[in-house]
Amino acid sequence: MLEEAILSGKLSHGDVLYPERDLAEHAQVSRVTVRKAIDHLVRDGFLVRRPGSGTFVARSACRVDQPMSRAVLLTEEIFWRGSNTEVEWMERSISHPAPEEMMTLGLSADNRVARFIRLRRSAGLALAIERTCISAEFLPDAVSVTASIYKALEDANVRPVRAIQRIFACNIQELDASMLGVTIEAAGLLTKRVAYLHSGRAVEFTRSLYRGDADAFVTSFTISEN
């Protein structure tokens, strides 16, 4: 709710956040949940804490929209300049959600999620790691997904109609550096995409980590009508 208010402009740069007690009462959740949500938004750059003053909307929060006139199905392909990519499945499993996944998808610790990890290569070179998390309520059999995750959601009659993607500069850490074949702390680009159903519920959370020394790449979003 807070993120949507910031992205829609209802909360703008410099606005101070209401006290946690008031936010908890408004959203009908515990103050612990509110505090975790605020921590999440601070970490992603939407909010900034100023000791002794409060929590404020950060200057960096911004939005780029491509309006859609009707409900659509999102799909995604990634291409590197001069070569299409190949996908290697690293993991397809059912497990409990991590804290960030719980906050993003509105799940509890008792829920289960379908977890997918894919390594994208171009001309044999590892260029990106994609980690996708979807509630097992929608995809209870992760192993059966062998091609497009969005196609699997469509087959399950769970069609995302919009997505928000955030982009961050980062340094690649040990495990990911090993998978991508780069040095630890090498420059990288991290994207976090959340896809939503028509009802507004978040259905998919994907984190994609790209190595920073790739020549160039293009992310192509396509849509198919109802």
Protein backbone atom coordinates (compact mmCIF):
# COMPACT_ATOMS: atom_id res chain seq x y z
CA MET A 1 0.00 0.00 0.00
CA LEU A 2 2.81 2.40 0.86
CA GLU A 3 4.71 1.59 -2.32
CA GLU A 4 1.62 2.15 -4.45
CA ALA A 5 0.99 5.48 -2.71
CA ILE A 6 4.56 6.59 -3.49
CA LEU A 7 4.51 5.41 -7.09
CA SER A 8 1.11 6.97 -7.76
CA GLY A 9 2.21 10.33 -6.35
CA LYS A 10 -0.14 10.30 -3.36
CA LEU A 11 3.03 10.43 -1.28
CA SER A 12 5.77 12.60 -2.77
CA HIS A 13 9.40 13.39 -2.04
CA GLY A 14 9.88 14.81 1.44
CA ASP A 15 6.51 13.72 2.83
CA VAL A 16 6.78 12.35 6.34
CA LEU A 17 5.26 8.94 7.06
CA TYR A 18 2.48 8.60 9.61
CA PRO A 19 3.48 6.90 12.89
CA GLU A 20 3.69 3.10 12.78
CA ARG A 21 0.77 2.87 15.23
CA ASP A 22 -1.50 4.82 12.87
CA LEU A 23 -0.39 2.85 9.81
CA ALA A 24 -0.99 -0.44 11.62
CA GLU A 25 -4.48 0.62 12.63
CA HIS A 26 -5.31 1.80 9.10
CA ALA A 27 -4.05 -1.39 7.43
CA GLN A 28 -5.37 -3.62 10.24
CA VAL A 29 -2.01 -5.34 10.73
CA SER A 30 0.47 -5.46 13.60
CA ARG A 31 3.10 -2.79 14.19
CA VAL A 32 5.74 -5.48 13.62
CA THR A 33 4.35 -6.01 10.09
CA VAL A 34 4.37 -2.25 9.46
CA ARG A 35 7.96 -2.00 10.67
CA LYS A 36 9.04 -4.83 8.36
CA ALA A 37 7.27 -3.18 5.42
CA ILE A 38 9.03 0.12 6.15
CA ASP A 39 12.38 -1.67 6.44
CA HIS A 40 11.71 -3.23 3.03
CA LEU A 41 10.92 0.15 1.44
CA VAL A 42 13.96 1.80 3.03
CA ARG A 43 16.16 -0.97 1.67
CA ASP A 44 14.69 -0.49 -1.83
CA GLY A 45 15.15 3.28 -1.75
CA PHE A 46 11.52 4.38 -1.48
CA LEU A 47 11.85 5.70 2.07
CA VAL A 48 14.64 7.20 4.15
CA ARG A 49 14.93 7.29 7.95
CA ARG A 50 16.19 10.45 9.64
CA PRO A 51 17.02 9.79 13.32
CA GLY A 52 15.11 12.13 15.57
CA SER A 53 12.89 13.36 12.72
CA GLY A 54 11.01 10.39 11.31
CA THR A 55 10.69 8.44 8.05
CA PHE A 56 10.33 10.33 4.78
CA VAL A 57 9.63 9.57 1.12
CA ALA A 58 12.97 9.44 -0.69
CA ARG A 59 13.85 11.57 -3.70
CA SER A 60 14.79 8.51 -5.78
CA ALA A 61 11.27 7.04 -5.96
CA CYS A 62 10.05 7.34 -9.55
CA ARG A 63 7.86 5.56 -12.04
CA VAL A 64 7.81 4.93 -15.77
CA ASP A 65 4.49 3.67 -17.10
CA GLN A 66 3.36 2.14 -20.37
CA PRO A 67 -0.44 2.46 -20.18
CA MET A 68 -2.53 -0.53 -21.20
CA SER A 69 -6.11 -0.14 -22.39
CA ARG A 70 -7.21 -3.67 -21.55
CA ALA A 71 -6.24 -6.66 -19.44
CA VAL A 72 -3.18 -8.30 -20.96
CA LEU A 73 -0.86 -11.22 -20.40
CA LEU A 74 2.74 -10.25 -19.79
CA THR A 75 5.60 -12.29 -21.22
CA GLU A 76 9.27 -11.49 -21.25
CA GLU A 77 12.32 -12.34 -23.31
CA ILE A 78 15.86 -11.05 -22.92
CA PHE A 79 18.30 -10.67 -25.78
CA TRP A 80 21.94 -9.67 -25.83
CA ARG A 81 23.20 -7.67 -28.76
CA GLY A 82 24.13 -9.97 -31.61
CA SER A 83 22.89 -13.18 -30.00
CA ASN A 84 19.76 -14.75 -28.53
CA THR A 85 20.05 -16.31 -25.11
CA GLU A 86 19.79 -19.86 -23.85
CA VAL A 87 18.18 -20.74 -20.52
CA GLU A 88 19.53 -23.29 -18.05
CA TRP A 89 17.21 -24.32 -15.22
CA MET A 90 19.15 -24.34 -11.94
CA GLU A 91 16.25 -25.01 -9.57
CA ARG A 92 12.52 -25.79 -9.67
CA SER A 93 11.20 -26.52 -6.20
CA ILE A 94 8.52 -25.92 -3.58
CA SER A 95 9.65 -24.32 -0.32
CA HIS A 96 8.77 -21.79 2.34
CA PRO A 97 9.05 -18.10 1.39
CA ALA A 98 11.93 -15.88 2.48
CA PRO A 99 11.05 -12.67 4.40
CA GLU A 100 11.27 -10.41 1.31
CA GLU A 101 9.08 -12.84 -0.65
CA MET A 102 6.53 -12.90 2.17
CA MET A 103 6.32 -9.11 2.21
CA THR A 104 6.15 -8.77 -1.57
CA LEU A 105 3.59 -11.51 -2.25
CA GLY A 106 1.54 -11.05 0.93
CA LEU A 107 2.30 -14.52 2.29
CA SER A 108 2.85 -15.94 5.76
CA ALA A 109 5.70 -18.16 6.95
CA ASP A 110 3.36 -21.16 6.75
CA ASN A 111 2.70 -20.69 3.04
CA ARG A 112 4.65 -22.42 0.30
CA VAL A 113 6.07 -20.97 -2.88
CA ALA A 114 7.14 -22.35 -6.25
CA ARG A 115 10.76 -21.32 -6.67
CA PHE A 116 12.54 -21.07 -10.01
CA ILE A 117 16.18 -20.20 -10.67
CA ARG A 118 17.36 -19.81 -14.26
CA LEU A 119 20.79 -19.01 -15.66
CA ARG A 120 20.73 -17.15 -18.97
CA ARG A 121 23.65 -17.61 -21.36
CA SER A 122 24.62 -16.00 -24.64
CA ALA A 123 27.15 -17.74 -26.89
CA GLY A 124 28.01 -19.98 -23.93
CA LEU A 125 28.70 -17.06 -21.58
CA ALA A 126 26.63 -16.79 -18.37
CA LEU A 127 25.09 -13.32 -18.31
CA ALA A 128 22.14 -13.28 -15.89
CA ILE A 129 20.60 -15.16 -12.97
CA GLU A 130 16.83 -15.01 -12.61
CA ARG A 131 15.09 -16.00 -9.37
CA THR A 132 11.29 -16.21 -9.58
CA CYS A 133 8.92 -16.86 -6.68
CA ILE A 134 5.19 -17.60 -7.06
CA SER A 135 2.72 -18.76 -4.42
CA ALA A 136 2.28 -22.54 -4.62
CA GLU A 137 -1.44 -21.82 -4.51
CA PHE A 138 -1.11 -20.92 -8.20
CA LEU A 139 1.69 -23.28 -9.29
CA PRO A 140 1.67 -26.30 -6.94
CA ASP A 141 3.98 -28.39 -9.16
CA ALA A 142 7.12 -26.40 -9.93
CA VAL A 143 8.87 -29.32 -11.65
CA SER A 144 6.20 -29.42 -14.37
CA VAL A 145 7.17 -25.90 -15.52
CA THR A 146 9.70 -26.48 -18.29
CA ALA A 147 9.28 -23.44 -20.54
CA SER A 148 7.71 -20.02 -19.94
CA ILE A 149 6.65 -19.29 -16.36
CA TYR A 150 4.10 -16.78 -17.64
CA LYS A 151 2.65 -19.46 -19.94
CA ALA A 152 2.30 -21.75 -16.91
CA LEU A 153 0.43 -18.98 -15.09
CA GLU A 154 -1.84 -18.49 -18.09
CA ASP A 155 -2.58 -22.23 -18.21
CA ALA A 156 -3.49 -22.02 -14.50
CA ASN A 157 -5.92 -19.17 -15.30
CA VAL A 158 -3.80 -16.74 -13.30
CA ARG A 159 -3.00 -13.93 -15.71
CA PRO A 160 -0.80 -11.01 -14.62
CA VAL A 161 -2.11 -7.77 -16.09
CA ARG A 162 0.59 -5.34 -15.00
CA ALA A 163 4.05 -5.30 -13.48
CA ILE A 164 6.33 -2.90 -11.64
CA GLN A 165 10.06 -3.31 -12.16
CA ARG A 166 12.72 -1.57 -10.09
CA ILE A 167 16.37 -1.33 -11.14
CA PHE A 168 19.41 -1.12 -8.86
CA ALA A 169 23.17 -0.93 -9.32
CA CYS A 170 24.90 -3.55 -7.15
CA ASN A 171 28.07 -5.49 -6.47
CA ILE A 172 27.85 -9.22 -7.20
CA GLN A 173 28.41 -11.41 -4.16
CA GLU A 174 30.25 -14.72 -3.83
CA LEU A 175 27.63 -17.32 -4.84
CA ASP A 176 26.29 -15.30 -7.77
CA ALA A 177 29.80 -14.32 -8.86
CA SER A 178 30.69 -18.00 -9.11
CA MET A 179 27.59 -18.76 -11.21
CA LEU A 180 28.23 -15.81 -13.54
CA GLY A 181 31.98 -16.36 -13.77
CA VAL A 182 32.94 -12.89 -12.50
CA THR A 183 35.03 -11.68 -9.58
CA ILE A 184 33.41 -11.10 -6.18
CA GLU A 185 32.15 -7.50 -5.84
CA ALA A 186 32.11 -7.05 -9.64
CA ALA A 187 29.59 -4.49 -10.91
CA GLY A 188 26.11 -5.79 -11.64
CA LEU A 189 22.57 -4.68 -12.38
CA LEU A 190 19.72 -6.00 -10.24
CA THR A 191 16.07 -5.76 -11.26
CA LYS A 192 13.10 -6.64 -9.06
CA ARG A 193 9.82 -7.21 -10.89
CA VAL A 194 6.43 -7.76 -9.26
CA ALA A 195 3.51 -8.81 -11.48
CA TYR A 196 -0.08 -8.28 -10.36
CA LEU A 197 -3.44 -9.86 -11.07
CA HIS A 198 -6.45 -7.81 -12.12
CA SER A 199 -7.58 -7.89 -8.48
CA GLY A 200 -4.35 -6.13 -7.46
CA ARG A 201 -2.82 -9.16 -5.76
CA ALA A 202 0.89 -9.72 -6.39
CA VAL A 203 1.34 -13.07 -8.16
CA GLU A 204 5.00 -13.13 -9.26
CA PHE A 205 8.25 -11.80 -7.79
CA THR A 206 11.37 -12.04 -9.96
CA ARG A 207 14.86 -10.83 -9.13
CA SER A 208 17.24 -10.74 -12.09
CA LEU A 209 20.96 -10.14 -11.65
CA TYR A 210 22.95 -9.13 -14.75
CA ARG A 211 26.73 -9.02 -14.96
CA GLY A 212 27.95 -5.48 -15.55
CA ASP A 213 30.49 -6.27 -18.27
CA ALA A 214 27.93 -7.56 -20.78
CA ASP A 215 28.18 -5.76 -24.13
CA ALA A 216 24.53 -4.67 -24.17
CA PHE A 217 21.11 -6.23 -23.68
CA VAL A 218 17.48 -5.51 -24.40
CA THR A 219 14.50 -6.59 -22.30
CA SER A 220 11.45 -7.09 -24.52
CA PHE A 221 8.00 -7.17 -22.90
CA THR A 222 5.24 -8.47 -25.15
CA ILE A 223 1.54 -8.67 -24.45
CA SER A 224 -1.22 -10.85 -25.80
CA GLU A 225 -4.82 -9.71 -25.58
CA ASN A 226 -7.66 -11.56 -23.84
